[in-house]
PDB file of C-alpha atoms in Angstrom:
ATOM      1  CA  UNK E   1      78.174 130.912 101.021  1.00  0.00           C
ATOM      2  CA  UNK E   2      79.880 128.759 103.277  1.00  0.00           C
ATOM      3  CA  UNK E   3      77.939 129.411 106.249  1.00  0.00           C
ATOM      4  CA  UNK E   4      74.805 127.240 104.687  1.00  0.00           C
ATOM      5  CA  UNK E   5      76.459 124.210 104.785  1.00  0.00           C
ATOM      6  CA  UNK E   6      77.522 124.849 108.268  1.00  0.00           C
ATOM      7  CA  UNK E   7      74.531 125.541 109.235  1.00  0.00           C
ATOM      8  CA  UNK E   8      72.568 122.394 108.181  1.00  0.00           C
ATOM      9  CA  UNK E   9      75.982 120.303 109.925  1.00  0.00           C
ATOM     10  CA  UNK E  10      75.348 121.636 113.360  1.00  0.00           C
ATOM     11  CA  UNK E  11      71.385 121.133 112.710  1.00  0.00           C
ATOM     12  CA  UNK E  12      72.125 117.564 111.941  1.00  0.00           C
ATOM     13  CA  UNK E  13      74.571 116.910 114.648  1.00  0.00           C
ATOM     14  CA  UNK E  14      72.161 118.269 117.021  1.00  0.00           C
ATOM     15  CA  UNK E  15      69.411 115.560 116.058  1.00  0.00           C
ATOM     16  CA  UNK E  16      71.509 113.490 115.658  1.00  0.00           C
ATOM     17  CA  UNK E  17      72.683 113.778 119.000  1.00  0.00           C
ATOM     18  CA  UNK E  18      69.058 114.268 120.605  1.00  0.00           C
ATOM     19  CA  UNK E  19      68.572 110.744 118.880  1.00  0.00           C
ATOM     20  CA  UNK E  20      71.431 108.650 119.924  1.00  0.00           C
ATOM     21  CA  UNK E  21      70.518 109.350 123.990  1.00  0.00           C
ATOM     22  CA  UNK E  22      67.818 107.150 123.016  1.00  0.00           C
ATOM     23  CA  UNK E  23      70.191 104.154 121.721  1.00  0.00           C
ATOM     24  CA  UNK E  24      71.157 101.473 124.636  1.00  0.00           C
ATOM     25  CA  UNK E  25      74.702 102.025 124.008  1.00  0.00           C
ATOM     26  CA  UNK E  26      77.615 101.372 126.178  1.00  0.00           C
ATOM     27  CA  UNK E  27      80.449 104.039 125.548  1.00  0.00           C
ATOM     28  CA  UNK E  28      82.754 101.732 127.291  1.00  0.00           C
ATOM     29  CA  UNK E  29      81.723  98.785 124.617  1.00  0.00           C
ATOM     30  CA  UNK E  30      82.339 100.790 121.878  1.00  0.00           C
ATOM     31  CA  UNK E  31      84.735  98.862 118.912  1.00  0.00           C
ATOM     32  CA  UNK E  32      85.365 100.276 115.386  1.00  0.00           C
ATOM     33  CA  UNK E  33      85.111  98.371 112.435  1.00  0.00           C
ATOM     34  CA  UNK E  34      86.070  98.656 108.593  1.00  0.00           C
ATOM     35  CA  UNK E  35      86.761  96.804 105.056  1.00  0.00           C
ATOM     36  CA  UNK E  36      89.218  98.387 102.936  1.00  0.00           C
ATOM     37  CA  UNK E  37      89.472 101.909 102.671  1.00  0.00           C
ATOM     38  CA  UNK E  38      87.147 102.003 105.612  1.00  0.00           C
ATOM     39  CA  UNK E  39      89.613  99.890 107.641  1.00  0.00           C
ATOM     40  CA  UNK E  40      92.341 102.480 107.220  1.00  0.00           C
ATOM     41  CA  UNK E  41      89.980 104.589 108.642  1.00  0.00           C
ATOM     42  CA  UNK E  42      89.211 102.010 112.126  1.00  0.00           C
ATOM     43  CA  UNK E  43      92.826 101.591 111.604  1.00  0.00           C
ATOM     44  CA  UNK E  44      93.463 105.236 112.501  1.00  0.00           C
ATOM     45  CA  UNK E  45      90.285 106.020 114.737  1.00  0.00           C
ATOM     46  CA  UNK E  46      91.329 102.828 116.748  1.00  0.00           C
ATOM     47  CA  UNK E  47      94.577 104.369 117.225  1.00  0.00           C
ATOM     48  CA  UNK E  48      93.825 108.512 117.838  1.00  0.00           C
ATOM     49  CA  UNK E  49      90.964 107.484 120.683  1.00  0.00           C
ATOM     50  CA  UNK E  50      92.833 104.013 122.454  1.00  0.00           C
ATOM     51  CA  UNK E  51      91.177 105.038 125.185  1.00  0.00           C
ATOM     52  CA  UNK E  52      87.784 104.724 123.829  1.00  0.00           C
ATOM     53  CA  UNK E  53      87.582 102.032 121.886  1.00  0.00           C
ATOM     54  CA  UNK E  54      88.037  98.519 123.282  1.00  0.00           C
ATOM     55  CA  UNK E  55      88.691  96.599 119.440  1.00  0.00           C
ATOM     56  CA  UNK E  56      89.002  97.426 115.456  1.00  0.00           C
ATOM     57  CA  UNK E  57      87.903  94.940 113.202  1.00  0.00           C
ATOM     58  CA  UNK E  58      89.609  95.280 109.970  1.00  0.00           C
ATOM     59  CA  UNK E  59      89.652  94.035 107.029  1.00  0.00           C
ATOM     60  CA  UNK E  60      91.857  94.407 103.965  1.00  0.00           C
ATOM     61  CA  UNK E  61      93.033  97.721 105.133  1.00  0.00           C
ATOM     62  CA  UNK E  62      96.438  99.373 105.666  1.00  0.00           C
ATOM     63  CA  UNK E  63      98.584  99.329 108.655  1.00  0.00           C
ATOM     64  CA  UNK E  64      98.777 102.846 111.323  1.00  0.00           C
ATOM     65  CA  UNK E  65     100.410 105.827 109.611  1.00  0.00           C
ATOM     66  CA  UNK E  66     100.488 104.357 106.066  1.00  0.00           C
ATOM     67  CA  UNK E  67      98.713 106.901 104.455  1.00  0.00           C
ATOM     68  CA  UNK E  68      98.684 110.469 103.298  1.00  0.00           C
ATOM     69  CA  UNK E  69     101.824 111.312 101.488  1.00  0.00           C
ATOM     70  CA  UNK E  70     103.355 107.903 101.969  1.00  0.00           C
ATOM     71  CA  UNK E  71     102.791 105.583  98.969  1.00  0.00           C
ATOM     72  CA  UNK E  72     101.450 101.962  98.533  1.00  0.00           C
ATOM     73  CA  UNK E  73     104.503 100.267  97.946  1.00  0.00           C
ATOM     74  CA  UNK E  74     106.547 102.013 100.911  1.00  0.00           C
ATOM     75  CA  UNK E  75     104.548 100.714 103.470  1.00  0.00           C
ATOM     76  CA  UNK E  76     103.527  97.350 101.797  1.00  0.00           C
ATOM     77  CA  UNK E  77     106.789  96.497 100.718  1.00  0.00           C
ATOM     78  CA  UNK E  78     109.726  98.074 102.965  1.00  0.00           C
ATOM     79  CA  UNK E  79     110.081  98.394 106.888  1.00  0.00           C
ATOM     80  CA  UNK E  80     109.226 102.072 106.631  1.00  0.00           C
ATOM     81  CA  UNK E  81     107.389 103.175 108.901  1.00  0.00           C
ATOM     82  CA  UNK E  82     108.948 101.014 111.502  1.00  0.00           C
ATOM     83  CA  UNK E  83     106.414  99.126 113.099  1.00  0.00           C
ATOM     84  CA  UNK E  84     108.372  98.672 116.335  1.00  0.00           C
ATOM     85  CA  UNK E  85     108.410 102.518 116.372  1.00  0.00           C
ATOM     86  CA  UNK E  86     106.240 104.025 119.230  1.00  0.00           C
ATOM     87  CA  UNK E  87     103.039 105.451 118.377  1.00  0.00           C
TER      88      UNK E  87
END
């Protein structure tokens, strides 16, 4: 049962990839961009692929690795995790 779903992901990504040749789009221009919830998401796509992106735009989001199992208030409110620590 599964498998259907799968199936109509890799039929979208395939147009979807068919249609974004078409786009003028600069891979080297490429910035990430989010409010909220959506900027703990640019927070950690702008992180994972540094190499890709040049920028993240966000707004009202969290800062890198507070998420998952870490709560609100640990990463709000405390120095944990360190944010000299290396990523």
């Amino acid at each position: 049962m599964m498998s259907l779903p799968l199936i109509f992901l890799l039929i979208g990504c395939c147009f979807a990839a068919e249609k974004s040749a078409s786009y003028n789009v600069d891979p080297s221009e490429t910035s990430v961009s989010g409010i909220s919830s959506g900027g703990y998401f640019a927070t950690q796509v702008q992180v994972a692929f540094s190499a890709l992106i040049i920028g993240a735009g966000i707004v009202a989001g969290g800062s890198y690795n507070c998420g998952g199992q870490m709560s609100y208030t640990s990463c709000m409110y405390t120095s944990f995790p360190p944010i000299t620590e290396s990523i």
